[in-house]
Coordinates of C-alpha atoms in Angstrom, one line a residue:
M28 CA 0.0 0.0 0.0
A29 CA 1.2 3.5 -0.8
P30 CA 2.2 5.5 2.3
S31 CA -0.2 8.1 3.7
F32 CA 2.8 10.0 5.2
P33 CA 6.4 10.3 4.4
S34 CA 7.8 6.8 4.9
F35 CA 11.3 5.3 5.5
T36 CA 10.2 2.2 3.6
K37 CA 8.6 1.8 0.2
T38 CA 5.8 -0.4 1.6
W39 CA 3.3 1.2 4.0
H40 CA 1.0 -1.0 6.2
T41 CA -2.3 -0.3 7.9
K42 CA -2.9 -3.9 8.9
P43 CA -0.9 -6.8 10.2
Y44 CA 1.1 -8.9 7.6
P45 CA 2.8 -12.3 7.6
Y46 CA 6.3 -11.1 8.3
I47 CA 5.3 -9.7 11.8
D48 CA 2.9 -12.5 12.7
P49 CA 3.5 -13.2 16.4
T50 CA 3.1 -16.9 15.7
R51 CA 6.1 -16.9 13.3
P52 CA 8.7 -19.1 15.1
E53 CA 11.5 -16.5 14.7
L54 CA 9.4 -14.0 16.7
S55 CA 8.7 -16.4 19.6
A56 CA 8.5 -14.9 23.0
K57 CA 8.7 -18.2 24.7
G58 CA 10.2 -18.0 28.2
K59 CA 9.9 -14.2 28.2
N60 CA 8.2 -12.1 30.9
V61 CA 6.4 -9.1 29.4
V62 CA 4.9 -6.1 31.1
V63 CA 2.6 -3.7 29.2
T64 CA 1.6 -0.5 30.9
G65 CA -1.8 0.7 29.7
G66 CA -2.2 -2.8 28.4
A67 CA -5.9 -3.3 29.0
T68 CA -7.5 -1.3 26.2
G69 CA -6.8 0.0 22.7
I70 CA -3.3 -0.4 21.3
G71 CA -2.0 -1.6 24.6
L72 CA -4.5 -4.5 24.6
A73 CA -3.5 -5.4 21.0
I74 CA 0.2 -5.4 22.1
S75 CA -0.6 -7.6 25.1
V76 CA -2.6 -10.1 22.9
A77 CA 0.2 -10.3 20.4
F78 CA 2.8 -11.2 23.0
A79 CA 0.4 -13.8 24.4
K80 CA 0.0 -15.3 21.0
A81 CA 3.8 -15.3 20.6
G82 CA 4.0 -17.6 23.6
A83 CA 5.4 -15.3 26.3
K84 CA 5.9 -17.0 29.7
S85 CA 3.9 -14.2 31.3
V86 CA 2.1 -11.1 30.1
V87 CA 1.3 -8.6 32.9
I88 CA -0.8 -5.5 32.2
M89 CA -0.7 -2.4 34.4
G90 CA -3.2 0.4 34.8
R91 CA -5.4 2.3 37.2
R92 CA -8.8 0.8 36.5
A93 CA -9.3 -2.7 37.9
D94 CA -12.5 -3.3 35.8
K95 CA -10.7 -2.6 32.6
L96 CA -7.7 -4.7 33.6
E97 CA -10.0 -7.7 34.4
E98 CA -11.7 -7.4 31.0
G99 CA -8.3 -7.1 29.3
K100 CA -7.0 -10.2 31.1
K101 CA -9.9 -12.2 29.8
T102 CA -9.3 -11.1 26.3
I103 CA -5.6 -11.8 26.4
T104 CA -6.1 -15.2 28.1
A105 CA -8.5 -16.2 25.4
A106 CA -5.9 -15.5 22.7
A107 CA -2.8 -16.8 24.6
A108 CA -0.7 -19.7 23.5
A109 CA -0.5 -22.7 25.8
G110 CA 1.7 -22.1 28.8
T111 CA 1.3 -18.3 28.9
T112 CA 0.2 -16.8 32.2
V113 CA -1.8 -13.5 32.1
S114 CA -2.0 -11.2 35.1
Y115 CA -2.5 -7.6 36.0
K116 CA -1.4 -5.0 38.6
V117 CA -3.6 -2.1 39.5
V118 CA -1.1 0.8 39.8
D119 CA -1.0 4.6 39.4
L120 CA 2.3 5.0 37.4
V121 CA 2.4 8.7 38.4
K122 CA 3.3 7.5 41.9
K123 CA 6.8 6.2 42.0
E124 CA 6.5 4.1 45.1
D125 CA 3.5 2.3 43.8
T126 CA 5.2 1.7 40.4
V127 CA 8.3 0.3 42.0
A128 CA 6.1 -2.0 44.2
A129 CA 4.2 -3.2 41.2
F130 CA 7.3 -4.1 39.2
N131 CA 9.0 -5.7 42.2
A132 CA 5.9 -7.9 42.6
V133 CA 6.0 -9.0 39.0
A134 CA 9.7 -9.9 39.3
Q135 CA 9.0 -11.8 42.5
E136 CA 6.2 -13.7 40.9
F137 CA 7.5 -14.5 37.5
G138 CA 11.2 -13.7 37.5
K139 CA 13.2 -10.9 35.8
I140 CA 11.4 -8.9 33.2
D141 CA 12.5 -9.4 29.6
V142 CA 10.2 -6.9 27.8
L143 CA 8.7 -3.7 29.0
I144 CA 6.2 -1.8 26.8
A145 CA 5.5 1.7 28.1
N146 CA 2.2 2.4 26.5
A147 CA 0.0 4.2 29.1
S148 CA -1.0 7.6 27.6
V149 CA -3.6 10.3 27.5
F150 CA -4.4 13.0 24.9
G151 CA -4.6 15.7 27.5
Q152 CA -5.6 19.3 27.0
G153 CA -6.2 20.3 23.3
G154 CA -6.1 23.7 21.8
M155 CA -3.7 26.4 20.6
I156 CA -0.5 27.1 22.5
A157 CA -1.8 30.6 23.4
D158 CA -4.8 29.0 25.2
L159 CA -3.1 26.2 27.1
T160 CA -2.8 26.3 30.8
A161 CA 0.2 25.3 32.8
E162 CA -2.0 23.0 34.8
G163 CA -3.2 21.2 31.7
L164 CA 0.4 20.9 30.4
M165 CA 1.8 19.5 33.6
S166 CA -1.1 17.1 34.0
T167 CA -0.4 15.7 30.5
V168 CA 3.3 15.6 31.2
E169 CA 2.7 13.6 34.4
L170 CA 0.6 11.0 32.5
N171 CA 2.7 10.8 29.3
A172 CA 6.3 11.3 30.5
V173 CA 6.5 10.9 34.3
T174 CA 4.8 7.5 34.0
V175 CA 7.5 6.5 31.5
L176 CA 10.2 7.7 33.9
H177 CA 8.8 5.8 36.8
S178 CA 8.3 2.7 34.7
L179 CA 11.9 2.8 33.5
Q180 CA 13.2 3.4 37.1
A181 CA 11.2 0.5 38.4
F182 CA 12.2 -1.7 35.5
L183 CA 16.0 -1.3 35.7
P184 CA 16.7 -3.3 38.8
N185 CA 14.2 -6.0 37.6
A186 CA 15.4 -6.2 34.0
A187 CA 16.7 -9.5 32.6
N188 CA 19.9 -9.7 30.7
G189 CA 19.3 -8.5 27.1
A190 CA 16.0 -6.8 28.1
V191 CA 14.0 -4.7 25.7
F192 CA 12.2 -1.5 26.5
I193 CA 9.8 -0.1 23.9
H194 CA 8.0 3.2 24.3
S195 CA 4.7 3.7 22.5
N196 CA 5.2 7.3 21.5
T197 CA 3.7 9.2 18.5
S198 CA 4.7 10.6 15.2
M199 CA 3.6 14.0 16.5
A200 CA 6.7 14.1 18.7
H201 CA 9.0 14.5 15.8
T202 CA 6.9 15.6 12.8
A203 CA 6.0 19.2 11.8
P204 CA 3.8 20.9 14.3
W205 CA 0.0 20.6 13.9
P206 CA -1.6 23.8 15.2
G207 CA -4.1 23.1 17.9
A208 CA -2.8 19.8 18.9
G209 CA -2.4 20.9 22.5
T210 CA -0.4 19.3 25.2
Y211 CA -0.1 15.8 23.7
P212 CA 2.8 16.2 21.3
L213 CA 4.6 18.4 23.9
S214 CA 4.5 15.7 26.5
K215 CA 5.4 13.0 24.0
A216 CA 8.4 15.0 22.8
L217 CA 9.7 15.1 26.4
A218 CA 9.2 11.3 26.7
L219 CA 11.1 10.8 23.4
K220 CA 14.1 12.8 24.7
L221 CA 13.9 10.8 28.0
M222 CA 14.2 7.6 26.0
D223 CA 17.2 9.0 24.1
Y224 CA 19.0 9.7 27.4
A225 CA 17.9 6.3 28.8
A226 CA 19.4 4.6 25.8
A227 CA 22.7 6.5 26.2
E228 CA 22.9 5.7 29.9
H229 CA 21.9 2.0 29.6
P230 CA 23.6 0.6 26.5
D231 CA 22.9 -2.9 27.8
L232 CA 19.2 -2.4 27.1
R233 CA 17.5 -2.4 23.7
I234 CA 15.5 0.8 23.9
I235 CA 13.2 1.8 21.0
S236 CA 10.7 4.6 20.6
T237 CA 7.8 3.8 18.3
H238 CA 4.9 5.4 16.6
P239 CA 2.5 2.5 17.1
C240 CA -0.1 3.5 14.5
W241 CA -3.1 5.7 14.1
A242 CA -6.0 3.5 15.2
P243 CA -9.5 4.4 16.4
T244 CA -9.1 4.1 20.2
D245 CA -10.4 5.7 23.4
L246 CA -7.4 8.0 23.2
N247 CA -8.7 9.8 20.1
G248 CA -12.4 9.2 20.7
H249 CA -12.5 6.4 18.2
T250 CA -12.1 8.8 15.3
A251 CA -13.4 7.4 12.0
A252 CA -10.4 9.1 10.2
A253 CA -7.9 6.7 11.8
P254 CA -7.0 4.1 9.1
D255 CA -4.9 1.6 11.0
S256 CA -5.6 -1.6 12.9
P257 CA -4.4 -1.8 16.5
D258 CA -3.1 -5.2 15.7
L259 CA -0.6 -3.7 13.4
A260 CA 1.1 -2.1 16.4
G261 CA 0.7 -5.3 18.5
H262 CA 2.4 -7.5 15.9
T263 CA 5.1 -4.9 15.2
F264 CA 6.0 -4.6 18.9
V265 CA 6.5 -8.4 19.1
W266 CA 8.8 -8.1 16.0
L267 CA 10.7 -5.2 17.6
A268 CA 11.3 -7.3 20.7
S269 CA 12.7 -10.2 18.7
P270 CA 16.4 -10.7 17.8
E271 CA 15.6 -9.7 14.2
A272 CA 15.2 -6.1 15.3
D273 CA 18.3 -5.8 17.5
F274 CA 19.8 -3.3 15.0
L275 CA 17.0 -0.8 15.8
K276 CA 18.3 -0.1 19.3
G277 CA 18.1 3.6 20.1
K278 CA 16.0 4.3 17.1
F279 CA 12.5 5.7 16.4
V280 CA 10.4 3.4 14.2
W281 CA 6.8 3.6 12.8
S282 CA 4.7 0.4 12.9
N283 CA 3.5 1.4 9.4
W284 CA 7.0 0.8 7.9
D285 CA 7.7 -2.6 6.4
A286 CA 9.8 -4.7 8.8
E287 CA 11.3 -6.8 6.0
E288 CA 12.5 -3.7 4.2
L289 CA 14.0 -2.4 7.5
V290 CA 16.0 -5.6 7.9
A291 CA 17.2 -5.2 4.3
R292 CA 18.6 -1.8 5.2
K293 CA 20.2 -3.0 8.5
E294 CA 23.8 -2.2 7.5
E295 CA 22.8 1.2 6.2
I296 CA 21.0 2.0 9.5
L297 CA 23.9 0.7 11.6
A298 CA 26.4 2.7 9.5
D299 CA 24.6 6.0 9.6
K300 CA 24.0 7.0 13.3
S301 CA 21.7 9.8 12.2
L302 CA 19.1 7.6 10.6
L303 CA 15.8 7.2 12.5
T304 CA 16.9 9.6 15.3
W305 CA 15.6 13.0 16.5
M306 CA 18.1 15.7 15.5
V307 CA 18.6 19.0 13.8
N308 CA 19.2 18.3 10.1
G309 CA 22.6 19.4 8.9
V310 CA 24.2 19.5 12.3
P311 CA 26.3 16.4 13.0
A312 CA 25.7 16.0 16.7

């Protein structure tokens, strides 16, 4: 399919495709403990289901609403491969002590965490910059960036060797500004820079930022304009956590891009440190 936006690959996807199928043996998550924040609904649920289909040892979803987490657990369990345990932790990720306690509990129950998907997010206050309030901005920053910080800090002492940390960000964090978008892209840009520093400080981790897709979810009011399937993101995240995507460490990737084409450009991506990074064009920094 022709891309709707500027694309790094010639092929553009809006739906899952065979190469990123979570049941493909090369993408197996067997023996892996996976945590997905915001994993009970929308894109987070699709990601959780995909890892369960990939045969993860455990899939633990985190969020603030027990009723949604219980519903999500049922959906994930129904799709899970044999041997996968599905669980959840009710936690407010804005509160560091609660976040640390939740991650410690996961590690105690299942073992070291192999994959963390930081997906919890809100759209926040919309509107033009001239009309935004400091309170609205800081509230969105708390939910979209502070939660990522606390998740990372709680994950680090519980991370397995070779662990993967993928942040579900947005294209709006690095693309041209969209007037009236409000606090959402501002908070996500902060989270993107946070991930860059985390990658620099923890080279032992595979840290990747990702535009998951534009799908109709609670986050955007189930807009009819959104063309993508949440499962595209779910399957892509499983592929990004697999050995095939190890060369994307420290990069920003869109789920719409073709994974097989990315693999074909592996040497190019590794050789040019500026590719798939957030920077000022023309300034080699």
